[in-house]
Structure formats: C-alpha cells, structure tokens
PDB file of C-alpha atoms in Angstrom:
ATOM      1  CA  UNK D 235       3.275 -25.806  33.174  1.00  0.00           C
ATOM      2  CA  UNK D 236       1.306 -25.536  30.050  1.00  0.00           C
ATOM      3  CA  UNK D 237       1.582 -28.189  27.607  1.00  0.00           C
ATOM      4  CA  UNK D 238      -0.215 -28.499  23.915  1.00  0.00           C
ATOM      5  CA  UNK D 239       0.108 -31.616  21.968  1.00  0.00           C
ATOM      6  CA  UNK D 240      -1.027 -32.014  18.337  1.00  0.00           C
ATOM      7  CA  UNK D 241       0.337 -34.232  15.442  1.00  0.00           C
ATOM      8  CA  UNK D 242       3.173 -32.658  13.721  1.00  0.00           C
ATOM      9  CA  UNK D 243       1.922 -33.602   9.673  1.00  0.00           C
ATOM     10  CA  UNK D 244      -1.096 -34.831   7.954  1.00  0.00           C
ATOM     11  CA  UNK D 245      -1.986 -36.039   4.474  1.00  0.00           C
ATOM     12  CA  UNK D 246      -5.454 -36.351   2.932  1.00  0.00           C
ATOM     13  CA  UNK D 247      -7.237 -36.148  -0.267  1.00  0.00           C
ATOM     14  CA  UNK D 248      -9.076 -33.779  -1.988  1.00  0.00           C
ATOM     15  CA  UNK D 249     -13.092 -34.080  -1.250  1.00  0.00           C
ATOM     16  CA  UNK D 250     -12.533 -36.251   1.831  1.00  0.00           C
ATOM     17  CA  UNK D 251     -12.646 -35.518   5.401  1.00  0.00           C
ATOM     18  CA  UNK D 252      -9.784 -35.148   8.147  1.00  0.00           C
ATOM     19  CA  UNK D 253      -9.491 -34.795  11.828  1.00  0.00           C
ATOM     20  CA  UNK D 254      -6.702 -32.522  13.865  1.00  0.00           C
ATOM     21  CA  UNK D 255      -6.676 -33.558  17.261  1.00  0.00           C
ATOM     22  CA  UNK D 256      -5.164 -31.750  20.140  1.00  0.00           C
ATOM     23  CA  UNK D 257      -4.623 -32.368  23.781  1.00  0.00           C
ATOM     24  CA  UNK D 258      -3.784 -29.928  26.352  1.00  0.00           C
ATOM     25  CA  UNK D 259      -2.735 -29.428  29.926  1.00  0.00           C
ATOM     26  CA  UNK D 260      -3.197 -25.819  31.128  1.00  0.00           C
ATOM     27  CA  UNK D 261      -3.465 -23.962  34.335  1.00  0.00           C
ATOM     28  CA  UNK D 262      -6.401 -21.134  34.446  1.00  0.00           C
ATOM     29  CA  UNK D 263      -8.151 -22.882  30.967  1.00  0.00           C
ATOM     30  CA  UNK D 264     -10.804 -20.402  29.532  1.00  0.00           C
ATOM     31  CA  UNK D 265     -11.458 -21.967  25.938  1.00  0.00           C
ATOM     32  CA  UNK D 266      -9.448 -23.628  23.060  1.00  0.00           C
ATOM     33  CA  UNK D 267      -8.921 -21.784  19.443  1.00  0.00           C
ATOM     34  CA  UNK D 268      -8.164 -23.037  16.310  1.00  0.00           C
ATOM     35  CA  UNK D 269      -6.171 -20.964  13.695  1.00  0.00           C
ATOM     36  CA  UNK D 270      -5.033 -21.592  10.069  1.00  0.00           C
ATOM     37  CA  UNK D 271      -1.523 -20.223   9.223  1.00  0.00           C
ATOM     38  CA  UNK D 272      -0.376 -20.579   5.260  1.00  0.00           C
ATOM     39  CA  UNK D 273       3.328 -20.411   5.277  1.00  0.00           C
ATOM     40  CA  UNK D 274       4.829 -16.960   5.718  1.00  0.00           C
ATOM     41  CA  UNK D 275       1.572 -15.420   6.564  1.00  0.00           C
ATOM     42  CA  UNK D 276      -0.501 -14.828   9.774  1.00  0.00           C
ATOM     43  CA  UNK D 277      -2.798 -17.237  11.678  1.00  0.00           C
ATOM     44  CA  UNK D 278      -6.089 -16.680  10.904  1.00  0.00           C
ATOM     45  CA  UNK D 279      -8.801 -17.601  13.229  1.00  0.00           C
ATOM     46  CA  UNK D 280     -11.271 -20.419  12.796  1.00  0.00           C
ATOM     47  CA  UNK D 281     -12.678 -21.108  16.122  1.00  0.00           C
ATOM     48  CA  UNK D 282     -13.469 -20.798  19.590  1.00  0.00           C
ATOM     49  CA  UNK D 283     -14.756 -23.433  22.026  1.00  0.00           C
ATOM     50  CA  UNK D 284     -15.741 -22.795  25.939  1.00  0.00           C
ATOM     51  CA  UNK D 285     -18.194 -25.538  26.332  1.00  0.00           C
ATOM     52  CA  UNK D 286     -18.117 -29.029  25.849  1.00  0.00           C
ATOM     53  CA  UNK D 287     -19.459 -30.293  22.255  1.00  0.00           C
ATOM     54  CA  UNK D 288     -19.456 -29.394  18.743  1.00  0.00           C
ATOM     55  CA  UNK D 289     -19.609 -26.510  16.974  1.00  0.00           C
ATOM     56  CA  UNK D 290     -20.348 -26.487  13.299  1.00  0.00           C
ATOM     57  CA  UNK D 291     -18.838 -23.678  10.600  1.00  0.00           C
ATOM     58  CA  UNK D 292     -19.543 -24.235   7.224  1.00  0.00           C
ATOM     59  CA  UNK D 293     -17.050 -27.034   6.250  1.00  0.00           C
ATOM     60  CA  UNK D 294     -15.067 -26.763   9.469  1.00  0.00           C
ATOM     61  CA  UNK D 295     -16.314 -27.954  12.947  1.00  0.00           C
ATOM     62  CA  UNK D 296     -14.518 -27.960  16.118  1.00  0.00           C
ATOM     63  CA  UNK D 297     -14.938 -30.598  19.314  1.00  0.00           C
ATOM     64  CA  UNK D 298     -14.104 -29.712  22.841  1.00  0.00           C
ATOM     65  CA  UNK D 299     -14.026 -32.020  25.759  1.00  0.00           C
ATOM     66  CA  UNK D 300     -13.302 -30.099  28.991  1.00  0.00           C
ATOM     67  CA  UNK D 301     -12.915 -32.841  31.495  1.00  0.00           C
ATOM     68  CA  UNK D 302     -10.538 -34.738  28.832  1.00  0.00           C
ATOM     69  CA  UNK D 303      -8.420 -31.901  28.060  1.00  0.00           C
ATOM     70  CA  UNK D 304      -9.263 -32.758  24.191  1.00  0.00           C
ATOM     71  CA  UNK D 305     -10.339 -31.235  21.175  1.00  0.00           C
ATOM     72  CA  UNK D 306     -10.178 -31.829  17.328  1.00  0.00           C
ATOM     73  CA  UNK D 307     -10.906 -30.108  14.367  1.00  0.00           C
ATOM     74  CA  UNK D 308     -12.967 -31.496  11.258  1.00  0.00           C
ATOM     75  CA  UNK D 309     -12.529 -30.135   7.787  1.00  0.00           C
ATOM     76  CA  UNK D 310     -14.710 -31.587   5.478  1.00  0.00           C
ATOM     77  CA  UNK D 311     -15.000 -31.846   1.630  1.00  0.00           C
ATOM     78  CA  UNK D 312     -11.023 -30.843   1.890  1.00  0.00           C
ATOM     79  CA  UNK D 313     -10.109 -28.524  -0.978  1.00  0.00           C
ATOM     80  CA  UNK D 314      -6.196 -27.965  -2.245  1.00  0.00           C
ATOM     81  CA  UNK D 315      -6.507 -24.480  -0.495  1.00  0.00           C
ATOM     82  CA  UNK D 316      -6.732 -26.253   2.808  1.00  0.00           C
ATOM     83  CA  UNK D 317      -3.451 -27.092   2.836  1.00  0.00           C
ATOM     84  CA  UNK D 318      -1.857 -25.213   5.878  1.00  0.00           C
ATOM     85  CA  UNK D 319      -0.366 -25.366   9.545  1.00  0.00           C
ATOM     86  CA  UNK D 320      -3.639 -25.474  11.911  1.00  0.00           C
ATOM     87  CA  UNK D 321      -2.694 -24.289  15.262  1.00  0.00           C
ATOM     88  CA  UNK D 322      -4.549 -25.349  18.573  1.00  0.00           C
ATOM     89  CA  UNK D 323      -4.013 -22.889  21.234  1.00  0.00           C
ATOM     90  CA  UNK D 324      -5.531 -22.664  24.814  1.00  0.00           C
ATOM     91  CA  UNK D 325      -6.999 -19.515  25.819  1.00  0.00           C
ATOM     92  CA  UNK D 326      -6.061 -18.990  29.710  1.00  0.00           C
ATOM     93  CA  UNK D 327      -6.994 -16.908  32.434  1.00  0.00           C
ATOM     94  CA  UNK D 328      -4.578 -14.496  31.824  1.00  0.00           C
ATOM     95  CA  UNK D 329      -6.076 -13.907  28.606  1.00  0.00           C
ATOM     96  CA  UNK D 330      -2.562 -14.910  26.822  1.00  0.00           C
ATOM     97  CA  UNK D 331      -2.739 -18.102  23.996  1.00  0.00           C
ATOM     98  CA  UNK D 332      -0.775 -20.707  24.419  1.00  0.00           C
ATOM     99  CA  UNK D 333      -0.236 -22.399  21.151  1.00  0.00           C
ATOM    100  CA  UNK D 334       0.849 -25.783  20.152  1.00  0.00           C
ATOM    101  CA  UNK D 335       3.305 -26.587  17.545  1.00  0.00           C
ATOM    102  CA  UNK D 336       0.806 -26.744  14.854  1.00  0.00           C
ATOM    103  CA  UNK D 337      -0.108 -29.585  12.304  1.00  0.00           C
ATOM    104  CA  UNK D 338       0.596 -29.351   8.533  1.00  0.00           C
ATOM    105  CA  UNK D 339      -1.984 -30.523   6.544  1.00  0.00           C
ATOM    106  CA  UNK D 340      -1.050 -31.439   3.038  1.00  0.00           C
ATOM    107  CA  UNK D 341      -4.211 -32.069   0.930  1.00  0.00           C
ATOM    108  CA  UNK D 342      -3.363 -34.293  -2.312  1.00  0.00           C
ATOM    109  CA  UNK D 343      -5.157 -34.357  -5.600  1.00  0.00           C
TER     110      UNK D 343
ATOM    111  CA  UNK N 145     -12.077  -8.936   8.941  1.00  0.00           C
ATOM    112  CA  UNK N 146     -10.482  -6.329  11.050  1.00  0.00           C
ATOM    113  CA  UNK N 147      -7.279  -4.915   9.727  1.00  0.00           C
ATOM    114  CA  UNK N 148      -4.247  -4.668  11.624  1.00  0.00           C
ATOM    115  CA  UNK N 149      -1.213  -3.487   9.914  1.00  0.00           C
ATOM    116  CA  UNK N 150       2.855  -3.891  11.106  1.00  0.00           C
ATOM    117  CA  UNK N 151       5.713  -2.059   9.913  1.00  0.00           C
ATOM    118  CA  UNK N 152       8.369  -3.016   8.523  1.00  0.00           C
ATOM    119  CA  UNK N 153       7.054  -6.013   6.560  1.00  0.00           C
ATOM    120  CA  UNK N 154      11.029  -7.206   6.924  1.00  0.00           C
ATOM    121  CA  UNK N 155      13.880  -6.004   9.205  1.00  0.00           C
ATOM    122  CA  UNK N 156      17.503  -6.756   8.685  1.00  0.00           C
ATOM    123  CA  UNK N 157      19.875  -5.834  11.456  1.00  0.00           C
ATOM    124  CA  UNK N 158      23.260  -6.335  13.187  1.00  0.00           C
ATOM    125  CA  UNK N 159      24.087  -8.112  15.959  1.00  0.00           C
ATOM    126  CA  UNK N 160      23.818  -5.906  19.164  1.00  0.00           C
ATOM    127  CA  UNK N 161      21.389  -3.112  17.014  1.00  0.00           C
ATOM    128  CA  UNK N 162      18.242  -1.982  18.500  1.00  0.00           C
ATOM    129  CA  UNK N 163      14.861  -2.599  16.414  1.00  0.00           C
ATOM    130  CA  UNK N 164      11.546  -1.270  16.530  1.00  0.00           C
ATOM    131  CA  UNK N 165       8.723  -2.879  15.402  1.00  0.00           C
ATOM    132  CA  UNK N 166       5.231  -0.965  14.566  1.00  0.00           C
ATOM    133  CA  UNK N 167       1.789  -1.903  14.912  1.00  0.00           C
ATOM    134  CA  UNK N 168      -1.480  -0.249  14.363  1.00  0.00           C
ATOM    135  CA  UNK N 169      -4.350  -1.788  15.455  1.00  0.00           C
ATOM    136  CA  UNK N 170      -8.150  -0.695  14.511  1.00  0.00           C
ATOM    137  CA  UNK N 171      -9.823   1.741  17.105  1.00  0.00           C
ATOM    138  CA  UNK N 172     -12.018  -0.342  19.150  1.00  0.00           C
ATOM    139  CA  UNK N 173      -9.415  -2.899  20.577  1.00  0.00           C
ATOM    140  CA  UNK N 174      -9.672  -3.823  24.012  1.00  0.00           C
ATOM    141  CA  UNK N 175      -6.753  -6.203  24.451  1.00  0.00           C
ATOM    142  CA  UNK N 176      -3.454  -5.705  22.726  1.00  0.00           C
ATOM    143  CA  UNK N 177      -0.595  -8.401  22.243  1.00  0.00           C
ATOM    144  CA  UNK N 178       2.732  -9.472  20.595  1.00  0.00           C
ATOM    145  CA  UNK N 179       3.723 -12.870  19.906  1.00  0.00           C
ATOM    146  CA  UNK N 180       6.688 -14.401  17.948  1.00  0.00           C
ATOM    147  CA  UNK N 181       7.471 -17.097  15.980  1.00  0.00           C
ATOM    148  CA  UNK N 182      10.798 -18.651  15.260  1.00  0.00           C
ATOM    149  CA  UNK N 183      11.136 -20.426  11.781  1.00  0.00           C
ATOM    150  CA  UNK N 184       9.653 -23.772  11.827  1.00  0.00           C
ATOM    151  CA  UNK N 185       8.286 -23.531  15.526  1.00  0.00           C
ATOM    152  CA  UNK N 186       5.539 -22.386  17.504  1.00  0.00           C
ATOM    153  CA  UNK N 187       3.577 -19.060  17.805  1.00  0.00           C
ATOM    154  CA  UNK N 188       4.780 -17.740  21.527  1.00  0.00           C
ATOM    155  CA  UNK N 189       2.994 -15.188  23.735  1.00  0.00           C
ATOM    156  CA  UNK N 190       5.478 -12.270  24.596  1.00  0.00           C
ATOM    157  CA  UNK N 191       3.090  -9.677  26.284  1.00  0.00           C
ATOM    158  CA  UNK N 192      -0.262  -8.347  26.523  1.00  0.00           C
ATOM    159  CA  UNK N 193      -1.313  -4.685  26.656  1.00  0.00           C
ATOM    160  CA  UNK N 194      -4.476  -3.312  28.309  1.00  0.00           C
ATOM    161  CA  UNK N 195      -5.559   0.098  29.076  1.00  0.00           C
ATOM    162  CA  UNK N 196      -2.472   1.429  28.904  1.00  0.00           C
ATOM    163  CA  UNK N 197      -0.184  -0.868  30.398  1.00  0.00           C
ATOM    164  CA  UNK N 198       1.347  -4.295  30.491  1.00  0.00           C
ATOM    165  CA  UNK N 199      -1.187  -6.887  32.013  1.00  0.00           C
ATOM    166  CA  UNK N 200       0.967  -9.907  31.282  1.00  0.00           C
ATOM    167  CA  UNK N 201       4.141 -10.761  30.124  1.00  0.00           C
ATOM    168  CA  UNK N 202       5.878 -14.309  29.442  1.00  0.00           C
ATOM    169  CA  UNK N 203       9.266 -15.619  30.552  1.00  0.00           C
ATOM    170  CA  UNK N 204      10.438 -14.572  26.886  1.00  0.00           C
ATOM    171  CA  UNK N 205       9.662 -11.019  27.600  1.00  0.00           C
ATOM    172  CA  UNK N 206      12.881 -10.151  29.684  1.00  0.00           C
ATOM    173  CA  UNK N 207      14.838  -6.668  29.885  1.00  0.00           C
ATOM    174  CA  UNK N 208      15.594  -6.658  26.247  1.00  0.00           C
ATOM    175  CA  UNK N 209      11.958  -5.865  25.132  1.00  0.00           C
ATOM    176  CA  UNK N 210       9.739  -3.063  26.102  1.00  0.00           C
ATOM    177  CA  UNK N 211       6.598  -2.261  24.266  1.00  0.00           C
ATOM    178  CA  UNK N 212       5.195   1.458  24.241  1.00  0.00           C
ATOM    179  CA  UNK N 213       2.205   3.496  22.702  1.00  0.00           C
ATOM    180  CA  UNK N 214       4.305   6.417  21.723  1.00  0.00           C
ATOM    181  CA  UNK N 215       1.418   8.241  20.337  1.00  0.00           C
ATOM    182  CA  UNK N 216      -1.665   6.862  21.570  1.00  0.00           C
ATOM    183  CA  UNK N 217      -2.532   4.714  18.606  1.00  0.00           C
ATOM    184  CA  UNK N 218       0.654   3.039  17.220  1.00  0.00           C
ATOM    185  CA  UNK N 219       1.908  -0.103  19.499  1.00  0.00           C
ATOM    186  CA  UNK N 220       5.997  -0.549  19.430  1.00  0.00           C
ATOM    187  CA  UNK N 221       7.677  -3.568  20.453  1.00  0.00           C
ATOM    188  CA  UNK N 222      11.500  -2.592  21.258  1.00  0.00           C
ATOM    189  CA  UNK N 223      14.338  -4.897  20.991  1.00  0.00           C
ATOM    190  CA  UNK N 224      17.449  -3.594  22.415  1.00  0.00           C
ATOM    191  CA  UNK N 225      20.689  -5.273  21.691  1.00  0.00           C
ATOM    192  CA  UNK N 226      19.675  -8.164  19.256  1.00  0.00           C
ATOM    193  CA  UNK N 227      20.689 -11.404  19.125  1.00  0.00           C
ATOM    194  CA  UNK N 228      20.985 -13.892  16.769  1.00  0.00           C
ATOM    195  CA  UNK N 229      18.176 -15.847  18.538  1.00  0.00           C
ATOM    196  CA  UNK N 230      15.581 -13.360  17.988  1.00  0.00           C
ATOM    197  CA  UNK N 231      15.375 -13.885  14.390  1.00  0.00           C
ATOM    198  CA  UNK N 232      11.785 -14.505  13.994  1.00  0.00           C
ATOM    199  CA  UNK N 233       8.383 -13.540  12.885  1.00  0.00           C
ATOM    200  CA  UNK N 234       6.909 -10.845  15.093  1.00  0.00           C
ATOM    201  CA  UNK N 235       3.131 -10.620  14.958  1.00  0.00           C
ATOM    202  CA  UNK N 236       0.948  -8.151  17.037  1.00  0.00           C
ATOM    203  CA  UNK N 237      -2.745  -9.244  17.571  1.00  0.00           C
ATOM    204  CA  UNK N 238      -5.965  -7.414  18.863  1.00  0.00           C
ATOM    205  CA  UNK N 239      -9.067  -8.271  20.759  1.00  0.00           C
ATOM    206  CA  UNK N 240     -11.952  -6.085  20.226  1.00  0.00           C
ATOM    207  CA  UNK N 241     -14.451  -4.729  22.712  1.00  0.00           C
ATOM    208  CA  UNK N 242     -17.664  -5.909  20.872  1.00  0.00           C
ATOM    209  CA  UNK N 243     -16.383  -9.745  20.005  1.00  0.00           C
ATOM    210  CA  UNK N 244     -17.506 -12.124  22.803  1.00  0.00           C
ATOM    211  CA  UNK N 245     -15.484 -14.844  21.667  1.00  0.00           C
ATOM    212  CA  UNK N 246     -12.165 -13.672  22.969  1.00  0.00           C
ATOM    213  CA  UNK N 247     -11.003 -13.666  18.949  1.00  0.00           C
ATOM    214  CA  UNK N 248      -7.506 -12.586  18.377  1.00  0.00           C
ATOM    215  CA  UNK N 249      -6.977 -10.891  15.277  1.00  0.00           C
ATOM    216  CA  UNK N 250      -3.238 -11.085  13.875  1.00  0.00           C
ATOM    217  CA  UNK N 251      -1.013  -8.522  11.771  1.00  0.00           C
ATOM    218  CA  UNK N 252       0.666  -9.915   8.908  1.00  0.00           C
ATOM    219  CA  UNK N 253       3.897  -9.804  10.707  1.00  0.00           C
ATOM    220  CA  UNK N 254       7.244  -8.527  10.825  1.00  0.00           C
ATOM    221  CA  UNK N 255       9.956 -10.663   9.508  1.00  0.00           C
ATOM    222  CA  UNK N 256      13.151  -9.901  11.881  1.00  0.00           C
ATOM    223  CA  UNK N 257      16.431 -11.106  10.736  1.00  0.00           C
ATOM    224  CA  UNK N 258      19.293 -10.782  12.910  1.00  0.00           C
ATOM    225  CA  UNK N 259      22.683 -10.969  11.195  1.00  0.00           C
TER     226      UNK N 259
END
C-alpha cells in the first residue's frame, strides 16, 4: 500500500528556520514532491527530488533519502506569508501523486 | 506559471443530481489529472488521462465518475447521482511536455457542495 506521513502542525517564529519531515512507503517510487497550499487555494509546486541529496531553491530546500524513505522541506528566513499547509507527495510509477495529509505551518511574529 | 482554468468555482447541487465539472488546460500538456480534497483532508488522486484515454484511476473513481474530452480542449469530470460525501474541492492538474521534472500544475479548483 501507499503511506505518506508528515506532522499535522508546526509553529515557528518569523525569521527562523523550520524543517518539515516526511516519510513514505510506496511502490514504484519515482520521486518526491513538495507543494504549498494556502487555505481554500490550489497546491502550488515547490520542489521535486528524484536523486538523494539536497536541492536548494532560494529560501526553500528539499532533501531526499530513497534508502530511508525520508524527505524534508527546509524553510529559511521565515516570513508571515509562509503560513500555509505543506504537502509531501510521492510520485509513483503510474505517474499519479500520492499525498500526505499536509503539515500546517503557523509563522508567528 | 502555466494557466489552468476550472469552471464553475463553486457548484451546489442536491443529492442524487448529476454534476459536470470543467477544466481548460494549456495546450502543451502531456498528462491530465483530476484530484479531490475533502475539507480538512488530504488531496486524493482520482484519474489520469493521456493520449485521449484514461491511463490510471484510483479506487475512488468508480462507476459514478466519468471523464471526457468533449471538444478537444476542455476536460470534464462527470459525477452521476451525487452523494453527500462527494462534497469536496475538485482540482484538475496538468503535466507539461517541456518540463522534465514531472511537475503537475493545479487549477484553482471547483468547490462542490452536495445538499
């Protein structure tokens, strides 16, 4: 079966760094997506990891370990507008995405 | 970012009625998808569409659902005889031909409310 786990909620302070973890157990794994979703809106693409290691894109970085079934999203220099849900999704051989339940991040002043 | 439009933005229907949700993806898409998200829950895959036919579907996508491409550009998701539990946001998404990272772009969604 497919199983994606991530924390339900996290709180962090403006200007700080936060790491959102995701573990997955899926069949036919191709890669790992991270999406951002503000309340009532569609998911928007943040990153896609295929190979092990860290990918950096501005304030956001994403890490993947295929052997451990583990990924994290790192957000630096947090801003209030980063308050949103962050969705971890496994890309499977059938080209579909299997999403985790999302981590709701609250950034406080 | 590529534009994917969906209509209507909000649909209210009575239980047992049929609804048709529409999506207009940009022209150079490779794959087309429908997802749903029940309020407060995770995004769930429904169906993928490639080369004018269904390529994969989930257990959720039963005989109540159908997907069509009625005029060569728009995609529709039809839900026959809606149930209360069909109330959700329905997102279409596309994967583009010229993006090697398999990124899926989501439309703004249709909020379906079944009364």
